[in-house]
mmCIF file of C-alpha atoms in Angstrom:
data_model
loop_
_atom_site.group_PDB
_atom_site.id
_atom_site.type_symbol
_atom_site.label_atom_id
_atom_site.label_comp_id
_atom_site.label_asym_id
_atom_site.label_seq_id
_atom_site.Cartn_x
_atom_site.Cartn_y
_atom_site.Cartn_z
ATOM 1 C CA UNK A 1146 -67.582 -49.197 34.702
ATOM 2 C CA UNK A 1147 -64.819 -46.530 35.554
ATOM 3 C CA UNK A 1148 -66.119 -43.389 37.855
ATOM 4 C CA UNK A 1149 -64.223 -39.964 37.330
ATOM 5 C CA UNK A 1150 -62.632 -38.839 40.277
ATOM 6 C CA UNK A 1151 -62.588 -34.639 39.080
ATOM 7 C CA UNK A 1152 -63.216 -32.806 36.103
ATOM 8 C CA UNK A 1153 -60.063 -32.868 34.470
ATOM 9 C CA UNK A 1154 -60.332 -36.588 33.641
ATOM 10 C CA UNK A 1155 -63.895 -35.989 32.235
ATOM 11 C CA UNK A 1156 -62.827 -33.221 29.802
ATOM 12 C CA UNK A 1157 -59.718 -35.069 28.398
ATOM 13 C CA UNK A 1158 -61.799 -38.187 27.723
ATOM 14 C CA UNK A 1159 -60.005 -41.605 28.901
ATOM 15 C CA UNK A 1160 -59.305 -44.518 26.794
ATOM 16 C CA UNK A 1161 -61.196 -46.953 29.016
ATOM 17 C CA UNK A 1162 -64.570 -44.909 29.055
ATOM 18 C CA UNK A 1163 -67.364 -47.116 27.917
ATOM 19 C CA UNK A 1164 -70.350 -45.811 25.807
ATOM 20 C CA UNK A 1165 -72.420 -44.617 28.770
ATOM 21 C CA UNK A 1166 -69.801 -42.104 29.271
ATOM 22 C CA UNK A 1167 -70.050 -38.499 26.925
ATOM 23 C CA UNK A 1168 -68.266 -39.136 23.289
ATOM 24 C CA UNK A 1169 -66.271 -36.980 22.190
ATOM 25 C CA UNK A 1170 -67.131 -35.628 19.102
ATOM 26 C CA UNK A 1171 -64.531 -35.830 15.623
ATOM 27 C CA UNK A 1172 -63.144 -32.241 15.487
ATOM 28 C CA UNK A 1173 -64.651 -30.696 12.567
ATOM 29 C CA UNK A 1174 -63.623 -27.779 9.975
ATOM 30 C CA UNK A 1175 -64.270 -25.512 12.682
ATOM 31 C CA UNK A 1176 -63.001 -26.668 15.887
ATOM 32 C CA UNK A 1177 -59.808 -25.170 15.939
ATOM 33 C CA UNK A 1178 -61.809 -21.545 15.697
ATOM 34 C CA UNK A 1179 -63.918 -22.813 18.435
ATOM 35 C CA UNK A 1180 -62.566 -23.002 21.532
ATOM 36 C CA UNK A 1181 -63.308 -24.549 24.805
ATOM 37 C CA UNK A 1182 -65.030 -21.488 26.217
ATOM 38 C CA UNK A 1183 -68.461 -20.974 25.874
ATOM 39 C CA UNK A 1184 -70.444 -19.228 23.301
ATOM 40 C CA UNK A 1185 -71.491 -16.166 25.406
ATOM 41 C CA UNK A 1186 -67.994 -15.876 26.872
ATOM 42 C CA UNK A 1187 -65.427 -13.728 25.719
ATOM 43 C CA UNK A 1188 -61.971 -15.406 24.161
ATOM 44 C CA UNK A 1189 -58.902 -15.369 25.824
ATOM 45 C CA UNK A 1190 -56.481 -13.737 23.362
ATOM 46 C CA UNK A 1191 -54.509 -16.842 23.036
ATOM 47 C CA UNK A 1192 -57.627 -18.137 21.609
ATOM 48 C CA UNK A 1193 -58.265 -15.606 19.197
ATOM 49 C CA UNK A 1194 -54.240 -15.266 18.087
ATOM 50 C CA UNK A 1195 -54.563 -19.195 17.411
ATOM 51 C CA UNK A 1196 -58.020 -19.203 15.860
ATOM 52 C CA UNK A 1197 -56.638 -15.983 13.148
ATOM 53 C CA UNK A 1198 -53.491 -17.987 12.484
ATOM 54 C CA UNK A 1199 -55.824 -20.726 11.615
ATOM 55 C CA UNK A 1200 -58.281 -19.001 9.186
ATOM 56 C CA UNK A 1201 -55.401 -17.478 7.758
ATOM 57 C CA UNK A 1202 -53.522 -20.602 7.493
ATOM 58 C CA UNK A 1203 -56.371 -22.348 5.809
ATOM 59 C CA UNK A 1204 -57.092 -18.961 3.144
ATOM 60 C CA UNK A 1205 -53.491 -18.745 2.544
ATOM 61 C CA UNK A 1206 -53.840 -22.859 1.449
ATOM 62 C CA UNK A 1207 -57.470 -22.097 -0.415
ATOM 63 C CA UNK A 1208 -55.359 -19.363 -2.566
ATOM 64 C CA UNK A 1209 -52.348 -21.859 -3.285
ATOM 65 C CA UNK A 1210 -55.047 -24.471 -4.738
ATOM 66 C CA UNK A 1211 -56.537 -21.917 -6.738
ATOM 67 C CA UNK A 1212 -53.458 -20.453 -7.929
ATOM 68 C CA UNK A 1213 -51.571 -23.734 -8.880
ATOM 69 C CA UNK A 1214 -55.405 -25.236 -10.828
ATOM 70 C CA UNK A 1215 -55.252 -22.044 -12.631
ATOM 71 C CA UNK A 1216 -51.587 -22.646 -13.469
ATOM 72 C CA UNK A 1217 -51.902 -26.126 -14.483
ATOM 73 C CA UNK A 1218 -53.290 -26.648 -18.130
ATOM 74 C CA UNK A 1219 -54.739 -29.820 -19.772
ATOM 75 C CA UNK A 1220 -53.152 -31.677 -22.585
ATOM 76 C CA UNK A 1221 -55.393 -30.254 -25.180
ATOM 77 C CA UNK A 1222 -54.745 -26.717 -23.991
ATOM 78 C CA UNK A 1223 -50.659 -27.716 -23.891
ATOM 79 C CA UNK A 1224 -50.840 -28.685 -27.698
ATOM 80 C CA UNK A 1225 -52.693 -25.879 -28.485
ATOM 81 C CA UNK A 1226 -50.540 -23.330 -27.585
ATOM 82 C CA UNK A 1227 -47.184 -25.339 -28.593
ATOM 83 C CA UNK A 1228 -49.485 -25.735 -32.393
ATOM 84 C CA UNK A 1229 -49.647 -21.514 -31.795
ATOM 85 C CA UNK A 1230 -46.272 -21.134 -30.793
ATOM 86 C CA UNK A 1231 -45.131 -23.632 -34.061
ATOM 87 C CA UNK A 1232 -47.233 -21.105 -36.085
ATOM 88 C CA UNK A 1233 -46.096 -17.993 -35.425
ATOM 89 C CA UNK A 1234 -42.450 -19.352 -35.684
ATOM 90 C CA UNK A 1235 -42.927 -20.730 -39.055
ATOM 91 C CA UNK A 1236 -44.484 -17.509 -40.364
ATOM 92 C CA UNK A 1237 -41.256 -15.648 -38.872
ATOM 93 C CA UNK A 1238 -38.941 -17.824 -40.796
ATOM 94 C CA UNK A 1239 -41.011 -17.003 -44.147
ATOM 95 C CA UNK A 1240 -40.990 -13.580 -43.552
ATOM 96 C CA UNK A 1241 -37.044 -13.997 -42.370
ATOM 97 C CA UNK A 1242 -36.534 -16.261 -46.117
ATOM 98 C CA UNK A 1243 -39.065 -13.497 -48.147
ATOM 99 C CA UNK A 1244 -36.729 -10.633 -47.088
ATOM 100 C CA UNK A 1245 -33.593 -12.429 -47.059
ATOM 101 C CA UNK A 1246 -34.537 -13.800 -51.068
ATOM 102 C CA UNK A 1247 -35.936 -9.939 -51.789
ATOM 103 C CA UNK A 1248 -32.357 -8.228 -50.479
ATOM 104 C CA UNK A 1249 -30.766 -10.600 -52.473
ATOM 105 C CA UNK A 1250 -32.503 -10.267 -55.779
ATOM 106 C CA UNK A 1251 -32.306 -6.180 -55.090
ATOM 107 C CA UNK A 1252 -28.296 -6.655 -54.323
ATOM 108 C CA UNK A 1253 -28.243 -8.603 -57.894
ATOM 109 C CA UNK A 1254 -30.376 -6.120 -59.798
ATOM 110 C CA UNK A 1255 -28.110 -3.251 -58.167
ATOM 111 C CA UNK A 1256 -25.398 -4.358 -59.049
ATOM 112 C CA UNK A 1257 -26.254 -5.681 -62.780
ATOM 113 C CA UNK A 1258 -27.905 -2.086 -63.512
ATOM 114 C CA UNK A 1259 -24.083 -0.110 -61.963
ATOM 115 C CA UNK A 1260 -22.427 -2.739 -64.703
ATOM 116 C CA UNK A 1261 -24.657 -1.322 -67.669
ATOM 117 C CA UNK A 1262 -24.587 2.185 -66.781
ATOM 118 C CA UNK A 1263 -21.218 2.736 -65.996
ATOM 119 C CA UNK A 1264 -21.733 4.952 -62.938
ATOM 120 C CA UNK A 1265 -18.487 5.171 -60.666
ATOM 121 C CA UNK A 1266 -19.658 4.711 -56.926
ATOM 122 C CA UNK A 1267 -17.546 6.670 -53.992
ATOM 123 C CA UNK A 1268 -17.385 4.786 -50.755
ATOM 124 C CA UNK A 1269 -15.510 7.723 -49.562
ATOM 125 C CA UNK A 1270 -16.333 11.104 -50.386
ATOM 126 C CA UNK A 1271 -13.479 13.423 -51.159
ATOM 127 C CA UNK A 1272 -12.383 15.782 -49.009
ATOM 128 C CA UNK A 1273 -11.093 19.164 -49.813
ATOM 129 C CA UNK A 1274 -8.092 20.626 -48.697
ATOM 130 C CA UNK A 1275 -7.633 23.915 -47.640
ATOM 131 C CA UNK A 1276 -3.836 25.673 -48.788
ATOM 132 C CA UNK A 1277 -2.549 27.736 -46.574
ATOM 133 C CA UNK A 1278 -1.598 30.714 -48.700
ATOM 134 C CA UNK A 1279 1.314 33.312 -47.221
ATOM 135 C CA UNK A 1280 -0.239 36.623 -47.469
ATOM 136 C CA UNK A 1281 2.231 39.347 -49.188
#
């Protein structure tokens, strides 16, 4: 059996302590918050710094979980968005074709109906020039 000389061996716990000696318990969620000073005593501001960072720390890494299950979507959800994203791209192209096909047949018709009427197009309109008459 091993005898503790002071307190200091006691409170950081030795390897060879048998079982009649106090266990130290696992640290749990909430032993970093908790410090070694008692529950009516104040904390040292060390204590409280460290026990902030931790919460903080451990919010900051609750947020990043929810964030990146949020961001992740399942295989069914993948496909269905590509199968919207295929959708709305094929019904572009039709309209892009439909409009294309429509300019085209008005282009033709335009043109056939200027052959049978005979009607001389300007691209530039004229533009009159002024003389300069000498006043005598």
């Amino acid at each position: 059996m091993i005898t503790f000389n002071n307190e200091s061996d006691k409170s950081n716990g030795s390897k060879n302590a048998d079982s009649t000696s106090e266990q130290s318990v696992p640290p749990g969620p909430d032993s970093l918050e908790a410090s070694s000073v008692a529950p009516n005593e104040r904390k040292t501001l060390r204590d409280q710094l460290k026990a902030h960072a931790v919460k903080r720390q451990r919010d900051f890494s609750a947020q990043v979980r929810e964030h990146e299950s949020f961001n992740r979507l399942s295989k069914e959800e993948l496909a269905f968005f590509q199968s919207l994203r295929d959708k709305e791209r094929r019904q572009e192209d039709e309209l892009n074709g439909f409009l294309e096909k429509k300019a085209h047949e008005f282009d033709k018709r335009r043109k056939s109906l200027r052959q049978k009427t005979h009607i001389r197009v300007e691209k530039k309109p004229r533009k009159l020039k002024l003389s300069k008459r000498s006043a005598k």
